[in-house]
CSV table of C-alpha atoms in Angstrom, one decimal:
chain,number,residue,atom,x,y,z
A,256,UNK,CA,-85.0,-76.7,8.9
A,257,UNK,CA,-85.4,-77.2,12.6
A,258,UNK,CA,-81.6,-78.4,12.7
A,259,UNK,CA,-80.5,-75.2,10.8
A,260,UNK,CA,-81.7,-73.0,13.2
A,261,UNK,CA,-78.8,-70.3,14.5
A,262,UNK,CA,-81.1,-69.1,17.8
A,263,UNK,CA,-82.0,-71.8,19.5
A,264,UNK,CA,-84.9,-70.9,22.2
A,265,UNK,CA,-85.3,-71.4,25.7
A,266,UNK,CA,-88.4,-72.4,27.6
A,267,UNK,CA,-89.3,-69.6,29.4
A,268,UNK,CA,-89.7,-71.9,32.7
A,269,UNK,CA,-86.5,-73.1,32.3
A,270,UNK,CA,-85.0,-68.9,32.4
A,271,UNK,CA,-84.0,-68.1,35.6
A,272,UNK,CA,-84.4,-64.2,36.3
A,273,UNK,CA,-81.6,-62.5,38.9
A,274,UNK,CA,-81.1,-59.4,40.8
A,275,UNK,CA,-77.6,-59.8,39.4
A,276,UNK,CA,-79.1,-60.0,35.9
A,277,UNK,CA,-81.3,-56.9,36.1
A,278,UNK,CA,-78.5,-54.7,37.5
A,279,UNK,CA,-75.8,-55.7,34.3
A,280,UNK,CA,-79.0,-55.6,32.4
A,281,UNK,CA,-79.6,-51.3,33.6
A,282,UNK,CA,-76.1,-51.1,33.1
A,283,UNK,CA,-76.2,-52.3,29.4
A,284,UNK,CA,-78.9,-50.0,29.0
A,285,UNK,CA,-77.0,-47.0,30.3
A,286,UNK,CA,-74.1,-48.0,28.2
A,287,UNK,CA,-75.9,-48.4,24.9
A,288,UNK,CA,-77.5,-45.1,25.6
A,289,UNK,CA,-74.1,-42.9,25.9
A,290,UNK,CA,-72.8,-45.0,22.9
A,291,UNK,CA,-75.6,-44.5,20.6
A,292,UNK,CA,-75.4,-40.9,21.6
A,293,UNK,CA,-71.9,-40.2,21.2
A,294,UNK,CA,-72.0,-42.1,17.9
A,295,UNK,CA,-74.8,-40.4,16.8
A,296,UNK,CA,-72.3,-37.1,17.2
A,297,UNK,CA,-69.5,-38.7,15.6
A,298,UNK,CA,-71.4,-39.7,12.4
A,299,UNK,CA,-74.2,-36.4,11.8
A,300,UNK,CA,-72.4,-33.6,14.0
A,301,UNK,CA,-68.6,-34.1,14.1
A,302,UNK,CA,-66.6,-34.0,11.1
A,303,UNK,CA,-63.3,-36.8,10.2
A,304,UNK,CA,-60.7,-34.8,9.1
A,305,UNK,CA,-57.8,-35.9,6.9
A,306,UNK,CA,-54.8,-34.0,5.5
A,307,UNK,CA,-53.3,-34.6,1.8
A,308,UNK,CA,-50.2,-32.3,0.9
A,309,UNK,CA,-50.0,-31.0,-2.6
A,310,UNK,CA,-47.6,-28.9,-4.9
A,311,UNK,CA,-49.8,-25.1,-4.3
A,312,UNK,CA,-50.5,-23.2,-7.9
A,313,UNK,CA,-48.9,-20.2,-8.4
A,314,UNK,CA,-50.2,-17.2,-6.8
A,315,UNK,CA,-52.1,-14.9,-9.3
A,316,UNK,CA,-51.8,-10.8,-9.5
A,317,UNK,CA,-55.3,-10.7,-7.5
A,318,UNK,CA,-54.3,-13.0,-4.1
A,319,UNK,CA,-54.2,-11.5,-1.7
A,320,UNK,CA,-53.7,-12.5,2.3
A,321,UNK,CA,-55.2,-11.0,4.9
A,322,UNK,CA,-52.6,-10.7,7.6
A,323,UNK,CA,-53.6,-9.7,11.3
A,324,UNK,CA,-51.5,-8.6,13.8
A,325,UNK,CA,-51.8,-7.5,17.6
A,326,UNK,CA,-48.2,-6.9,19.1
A,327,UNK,CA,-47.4,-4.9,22.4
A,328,UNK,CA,-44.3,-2.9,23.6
A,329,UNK,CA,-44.6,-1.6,27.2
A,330,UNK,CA,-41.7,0.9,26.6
A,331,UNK,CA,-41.8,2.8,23.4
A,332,UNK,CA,-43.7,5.5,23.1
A,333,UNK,CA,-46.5,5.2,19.6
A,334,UNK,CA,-45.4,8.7,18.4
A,335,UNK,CA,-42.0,7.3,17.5
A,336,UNK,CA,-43.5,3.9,16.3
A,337,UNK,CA,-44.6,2.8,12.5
A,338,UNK,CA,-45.8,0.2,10.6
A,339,UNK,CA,-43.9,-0.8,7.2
A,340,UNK,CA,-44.5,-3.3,4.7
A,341,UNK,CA,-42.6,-4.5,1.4
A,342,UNK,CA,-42.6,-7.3,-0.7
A,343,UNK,CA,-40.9,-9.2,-3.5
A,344,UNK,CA,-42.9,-7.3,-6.5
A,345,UNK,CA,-41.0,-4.0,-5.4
A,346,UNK,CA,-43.7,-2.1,-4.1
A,347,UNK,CA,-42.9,-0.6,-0.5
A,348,UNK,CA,-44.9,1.1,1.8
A,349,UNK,CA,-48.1,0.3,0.5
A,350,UNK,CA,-49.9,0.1,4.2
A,351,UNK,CA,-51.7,2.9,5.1
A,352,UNK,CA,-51.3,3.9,9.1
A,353,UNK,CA,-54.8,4.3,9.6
A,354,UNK,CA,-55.4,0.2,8.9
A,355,UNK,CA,-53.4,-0.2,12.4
A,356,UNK,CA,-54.6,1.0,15.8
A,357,UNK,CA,-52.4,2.7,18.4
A,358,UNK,CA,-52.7,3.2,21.6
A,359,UNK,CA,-51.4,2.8,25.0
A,360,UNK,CA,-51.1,-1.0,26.3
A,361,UNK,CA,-54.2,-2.0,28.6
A,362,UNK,CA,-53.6,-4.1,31.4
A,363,UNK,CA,-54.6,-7.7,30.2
A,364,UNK,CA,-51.8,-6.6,27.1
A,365,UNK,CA,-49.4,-6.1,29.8
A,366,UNK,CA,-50.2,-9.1,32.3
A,367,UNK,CA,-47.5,-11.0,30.2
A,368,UNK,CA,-44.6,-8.6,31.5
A,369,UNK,CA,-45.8,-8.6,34.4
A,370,UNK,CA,-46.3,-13.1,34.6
A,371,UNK,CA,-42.4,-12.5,33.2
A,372,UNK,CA,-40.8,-10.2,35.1
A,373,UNK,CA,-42.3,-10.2,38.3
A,374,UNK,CA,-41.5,-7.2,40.2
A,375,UNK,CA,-39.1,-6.3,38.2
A,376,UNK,CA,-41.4,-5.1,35.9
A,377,UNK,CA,-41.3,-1.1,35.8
A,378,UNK,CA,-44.6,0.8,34.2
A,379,UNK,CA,-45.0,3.2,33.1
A,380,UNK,CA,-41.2,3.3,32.3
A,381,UNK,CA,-39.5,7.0,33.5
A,382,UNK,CA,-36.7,8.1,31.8
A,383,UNK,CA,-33.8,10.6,31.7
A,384,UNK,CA,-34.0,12.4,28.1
A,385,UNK,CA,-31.5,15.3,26.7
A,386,UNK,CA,-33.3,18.3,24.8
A,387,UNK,CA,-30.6,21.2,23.7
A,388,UNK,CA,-28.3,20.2,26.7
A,389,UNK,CA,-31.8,19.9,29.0
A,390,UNK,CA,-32.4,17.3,31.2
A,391,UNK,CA,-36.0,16.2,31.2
A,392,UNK,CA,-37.7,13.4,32.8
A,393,UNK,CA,-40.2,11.5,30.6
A,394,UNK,CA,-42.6,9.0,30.8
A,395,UNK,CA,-43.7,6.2,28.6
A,396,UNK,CA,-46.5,4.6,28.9
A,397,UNK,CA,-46.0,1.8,25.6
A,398,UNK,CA,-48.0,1.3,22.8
A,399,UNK,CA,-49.8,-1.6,21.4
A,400,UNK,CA,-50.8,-2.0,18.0
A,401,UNK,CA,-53.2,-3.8,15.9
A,402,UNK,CA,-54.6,-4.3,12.5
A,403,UNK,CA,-55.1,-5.9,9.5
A,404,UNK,CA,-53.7,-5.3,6.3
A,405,UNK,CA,-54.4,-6.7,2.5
A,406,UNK,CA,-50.9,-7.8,1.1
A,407,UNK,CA,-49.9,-10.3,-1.8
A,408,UNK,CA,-49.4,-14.2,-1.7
A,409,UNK,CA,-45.3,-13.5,-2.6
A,410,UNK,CA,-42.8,-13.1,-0.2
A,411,UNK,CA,-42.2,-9.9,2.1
A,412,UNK,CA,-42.0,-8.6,4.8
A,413,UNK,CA,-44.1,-6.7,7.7
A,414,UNK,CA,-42.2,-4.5,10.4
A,415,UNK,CA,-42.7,-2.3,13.5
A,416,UNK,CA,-40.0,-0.2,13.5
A,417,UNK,CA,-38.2,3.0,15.2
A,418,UNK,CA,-37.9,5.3,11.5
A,419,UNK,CA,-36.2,8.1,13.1
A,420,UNK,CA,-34.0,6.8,16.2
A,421,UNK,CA,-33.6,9.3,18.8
A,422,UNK,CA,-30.2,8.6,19.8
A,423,UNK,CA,-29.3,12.1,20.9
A,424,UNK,CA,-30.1,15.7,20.6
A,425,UNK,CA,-26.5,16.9,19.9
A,426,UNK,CA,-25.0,16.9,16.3
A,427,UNK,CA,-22.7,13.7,15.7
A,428,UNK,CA,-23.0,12.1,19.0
A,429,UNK,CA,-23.6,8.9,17.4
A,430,UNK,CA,-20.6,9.2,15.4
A,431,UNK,CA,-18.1,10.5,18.2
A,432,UNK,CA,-19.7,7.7,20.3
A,433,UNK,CA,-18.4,5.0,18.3
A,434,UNK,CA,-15.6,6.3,17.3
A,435,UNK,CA,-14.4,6.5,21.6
A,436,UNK,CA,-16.6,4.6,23.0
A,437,UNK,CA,-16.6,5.2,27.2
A,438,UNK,CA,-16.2,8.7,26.4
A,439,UNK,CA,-19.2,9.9,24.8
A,440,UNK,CA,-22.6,9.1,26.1
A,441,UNK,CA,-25.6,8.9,24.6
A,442,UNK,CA,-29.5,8.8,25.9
A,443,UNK,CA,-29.7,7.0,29.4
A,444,UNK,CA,-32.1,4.7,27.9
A,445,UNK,CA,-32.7,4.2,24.2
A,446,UNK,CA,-35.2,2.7,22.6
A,447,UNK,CA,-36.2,-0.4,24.2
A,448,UNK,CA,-38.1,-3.1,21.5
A,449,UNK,CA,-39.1,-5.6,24.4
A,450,UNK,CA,-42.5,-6.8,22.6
A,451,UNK,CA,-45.4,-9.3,23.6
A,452,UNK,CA,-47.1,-10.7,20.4
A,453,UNK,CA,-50.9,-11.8,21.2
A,454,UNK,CA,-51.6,-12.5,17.6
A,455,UNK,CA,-50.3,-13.3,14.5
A,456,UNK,CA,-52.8,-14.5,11.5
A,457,UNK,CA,-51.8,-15.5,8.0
A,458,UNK,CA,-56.0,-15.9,6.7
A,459,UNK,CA,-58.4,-16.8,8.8
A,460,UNK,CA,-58.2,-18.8,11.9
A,461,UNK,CA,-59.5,-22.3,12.3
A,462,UNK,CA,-60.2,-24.6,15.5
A,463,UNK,CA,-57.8,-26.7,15.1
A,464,UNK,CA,-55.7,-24.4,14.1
A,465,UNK,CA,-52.9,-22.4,16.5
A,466,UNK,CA,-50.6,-19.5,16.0
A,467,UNK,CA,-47.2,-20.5,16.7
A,468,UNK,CA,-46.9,-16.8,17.9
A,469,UNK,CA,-49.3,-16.4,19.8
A,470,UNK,CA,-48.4,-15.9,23.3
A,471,UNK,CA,-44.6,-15.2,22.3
A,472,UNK,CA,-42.6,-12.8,24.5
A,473,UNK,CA,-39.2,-11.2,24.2
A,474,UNK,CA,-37.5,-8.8,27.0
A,475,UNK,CA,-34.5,-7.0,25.2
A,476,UNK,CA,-32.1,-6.1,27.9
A,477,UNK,CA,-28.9,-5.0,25.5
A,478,UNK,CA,-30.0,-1.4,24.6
A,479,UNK,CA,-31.0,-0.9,20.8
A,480,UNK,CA,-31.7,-4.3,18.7
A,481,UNK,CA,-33.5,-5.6,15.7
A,482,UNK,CA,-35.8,-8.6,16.5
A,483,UNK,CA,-36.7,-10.5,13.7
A,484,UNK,CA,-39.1,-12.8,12.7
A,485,UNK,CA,-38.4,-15.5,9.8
A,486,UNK,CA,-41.9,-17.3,8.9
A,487,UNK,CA,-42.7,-19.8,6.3
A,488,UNK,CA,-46.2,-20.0,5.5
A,489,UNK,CA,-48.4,-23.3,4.4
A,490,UNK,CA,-51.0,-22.6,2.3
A,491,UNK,CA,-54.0,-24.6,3.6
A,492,UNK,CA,-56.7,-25.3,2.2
A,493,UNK,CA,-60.2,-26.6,4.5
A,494,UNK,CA,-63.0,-28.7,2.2
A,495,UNK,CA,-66.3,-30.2,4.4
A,496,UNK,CA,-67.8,-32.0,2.4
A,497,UNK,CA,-65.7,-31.8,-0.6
A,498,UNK,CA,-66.2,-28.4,-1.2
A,499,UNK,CA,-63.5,-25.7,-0.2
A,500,UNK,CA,-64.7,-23.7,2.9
A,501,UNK,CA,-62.4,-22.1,4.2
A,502,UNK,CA,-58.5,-21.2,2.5
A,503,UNK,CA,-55.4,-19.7,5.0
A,504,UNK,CA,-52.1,-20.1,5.7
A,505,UNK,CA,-50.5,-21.9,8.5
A,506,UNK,CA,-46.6,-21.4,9.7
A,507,UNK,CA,-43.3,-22.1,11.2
A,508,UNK,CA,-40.9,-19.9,12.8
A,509,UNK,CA,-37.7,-19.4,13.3
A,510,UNK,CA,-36.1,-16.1,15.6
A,511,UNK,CA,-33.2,-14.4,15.6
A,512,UNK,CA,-32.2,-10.7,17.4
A,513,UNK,CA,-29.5,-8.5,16.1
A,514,UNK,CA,-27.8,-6.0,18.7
A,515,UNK,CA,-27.5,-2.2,17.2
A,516,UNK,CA,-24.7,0.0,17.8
A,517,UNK,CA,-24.8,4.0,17.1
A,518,UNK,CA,-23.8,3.8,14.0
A,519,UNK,CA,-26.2,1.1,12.8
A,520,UNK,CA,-29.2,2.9,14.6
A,521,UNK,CA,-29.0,5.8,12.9
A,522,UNK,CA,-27.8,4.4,9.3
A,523,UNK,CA,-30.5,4.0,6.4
A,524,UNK,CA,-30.3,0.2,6.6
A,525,UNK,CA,-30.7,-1.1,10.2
A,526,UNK,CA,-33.1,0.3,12.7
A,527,UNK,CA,-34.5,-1.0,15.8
A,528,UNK,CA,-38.2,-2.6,15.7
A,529,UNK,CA,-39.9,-6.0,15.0
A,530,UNK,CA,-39.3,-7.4,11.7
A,531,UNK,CA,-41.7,-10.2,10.6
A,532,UNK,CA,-40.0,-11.6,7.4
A,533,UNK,CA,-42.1,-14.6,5.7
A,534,UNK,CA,-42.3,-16.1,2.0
A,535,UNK,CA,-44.7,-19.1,1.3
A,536,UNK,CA,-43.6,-22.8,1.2
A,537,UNK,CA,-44.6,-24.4,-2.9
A,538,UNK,CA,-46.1,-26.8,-0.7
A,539,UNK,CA,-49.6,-26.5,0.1
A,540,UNK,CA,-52.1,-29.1,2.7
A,541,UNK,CA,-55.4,-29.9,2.5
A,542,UNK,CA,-58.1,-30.7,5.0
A,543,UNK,CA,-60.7,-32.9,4.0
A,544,UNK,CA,-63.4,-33.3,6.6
A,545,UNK,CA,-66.4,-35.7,5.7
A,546,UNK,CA,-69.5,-36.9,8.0
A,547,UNK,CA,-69.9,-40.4,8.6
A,548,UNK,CA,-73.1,-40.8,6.7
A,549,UNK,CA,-76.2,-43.2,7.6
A,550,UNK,CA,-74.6,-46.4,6.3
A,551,UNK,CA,-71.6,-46.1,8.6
A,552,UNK,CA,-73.7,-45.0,11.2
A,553,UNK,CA,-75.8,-47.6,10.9
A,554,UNK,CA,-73.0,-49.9,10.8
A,555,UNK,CA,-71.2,-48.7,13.7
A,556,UNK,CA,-74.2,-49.1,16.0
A,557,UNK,CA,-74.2,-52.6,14.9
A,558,UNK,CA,-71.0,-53.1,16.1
A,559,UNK,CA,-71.9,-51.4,19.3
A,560,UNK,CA,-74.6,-53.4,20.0
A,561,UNK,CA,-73.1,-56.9,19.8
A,562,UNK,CA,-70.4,-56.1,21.2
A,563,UNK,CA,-71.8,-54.2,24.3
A,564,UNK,CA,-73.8,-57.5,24.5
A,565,UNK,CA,-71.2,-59.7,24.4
A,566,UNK,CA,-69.0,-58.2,26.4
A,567,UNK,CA,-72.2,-57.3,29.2
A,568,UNK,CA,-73.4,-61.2,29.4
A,569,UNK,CA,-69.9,-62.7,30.0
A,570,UNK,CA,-69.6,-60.6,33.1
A,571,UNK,CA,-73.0,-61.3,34.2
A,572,UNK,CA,-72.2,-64.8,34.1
A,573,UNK,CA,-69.0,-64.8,35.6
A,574,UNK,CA,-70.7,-62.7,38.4
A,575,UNK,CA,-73.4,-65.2,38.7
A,576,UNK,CA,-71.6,-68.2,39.0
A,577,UNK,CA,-69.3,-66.5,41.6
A,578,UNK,CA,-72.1,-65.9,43.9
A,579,UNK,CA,-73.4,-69.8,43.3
A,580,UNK,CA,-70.1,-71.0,44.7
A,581,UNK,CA,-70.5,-68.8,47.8
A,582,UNK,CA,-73.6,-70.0,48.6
């Protein structure tokens, strides 16, 4: 038995003790310590997450997403803004007003325009307006808007938009204005969309989680337009522990602005605003975030030990045969 002994011993008077040795022996200690500790987190505290992708069920009558939206725009006035919603079941118009907040901008919902523009920047914006052949000066102090609205898992859309253009207070002008252009004018300044989105939520939001419009910025500097917004949405599912804690949407987004003349503006079909068009990808992903348990902790810390060990007494002997050779 004697000869199948793995850990052979050493007579203590042959162990040789060194200052060396008890300063990589602290540091082992020190080292173990924040190890244990930050595998202790890993394995009890922290979750592993891991994503699966999966063909999503159809959407049932009663799903519904809750869709949140904070958007900006320094230079329109909220008495000639609205808030319009459709959607692929042909129901329109189904948001009430009072689910979204107006109000003028405050100045952390401006600080973007201002990072942007610089000086450059004019607010509140004052402008030259026409009333029954009356020049008046006006000022507009923007409006920012936010809410949450209730709307079905098909595709639609959500828009801020401008329902009743003021392009002019005489008769026609649009029309004579297109038709000789240079000739006929129309406001001094219409109705400027420039926008600053500071959220945009498809369900609820998650850590890891970011809004790929968050932050987004656009200065229109062409007169009347039509910004728009095409999102696809991810349905996404969160499951801790195997069961489902938390279900949203993420998304992708592509932009594109359209450039209004007269005759557009003040047509049934195109008016200027912010146009947030999105339909949901048949593709859903799924989050599965598990703790490590007390077998892989244990396991682990195993691991950790050895090798901290290992690793800790090849250096102290390195380090104490280099100091024999100096001496």
């Amino acid at each position: 038995m004697n000869r199948l002994d793995a850990f052979p011993k050493v007579l203590e008077a042959a162990v040789v003790r060194t200052s060396t040795g008890g300063f990589f022996t602290l540091c082992t200690a020190l080292v173990l310590v924040a190890l244990l500790l930050l595998e202790f987190q890993r394995s009890f505290i922290a979750l592993d997450a891991e994503s699966h992708m999966s063909v999503d069920a159809p959407a049932t009558a009663r799903e519904f997403v809750d869709v949140h939206v904070h958007i900006t725009f320094p230079w329109m006035p909220c008495d000639e803004m609205d808030v319009h919603a459709d959607h692929n079941k042909g129901e329109t118009g189904f948001l009430t007003q009072e689910a979204f907040e107006k109000r003028v901008p405050r100045e952390a919902e401006l600080r973007p325009f201002r990072k942007a523009l610089g000086k450059a920047f004019q607010y509140p914006l004052q402008v030259e307006r026409a009333d029954n052949r009356r020049q008046s000066r006006e000022t507009i102090y923007g409006c920012s808007i936010e809410g949450r609205a209730m709307v079905p898992k098909v595709a639609g859309d959500l828009h801020f938009w401008v329902p009743k253009p003021r392009v002019s207070s005489m008769e026609n002008l649009g029309v004579l204005a297109a038709m000789f252009p240079g000739l006929v004018q129309v406001d001094a300044v219409p109705h400027n969309i420039s926008h600053a989105i500071h959220s945009l939520s498809f369900g609820p939001s998650f850590g890891f989680m970011s809004s790929a419009l968050e932050g987004e910025i656009n200065i229109i500097t062409e007169g009347l337009a039509q910004y728009q917004y095409n999102i696809q949405l991810v349905p996404t599912r969160i499951r801790n522990n195997g069961r489902v804690s938390l279900q949203t949407n993420q998304y992708s987004v592509t932009e594109d602005d359209m450039v209004l003349d007269v005759m557009s503006a003040t047509s049934d079909r195109y008016h200027p605003g912010v146009y947030f068009y999105y339909e949901f990808s048949p593709i859903s992903v799924e989050y599965h975030r598990n703790r490590g348990g007390v077998m892989g902790f244990l396991t682990s810390l195993c691991g950790l030990i050895g090798g901290a060990l290992a690793i800790l007494r090849f250096i102290d002997t390195f380090a104490h045969r280099l100091l024999r050779k100096k001496h």
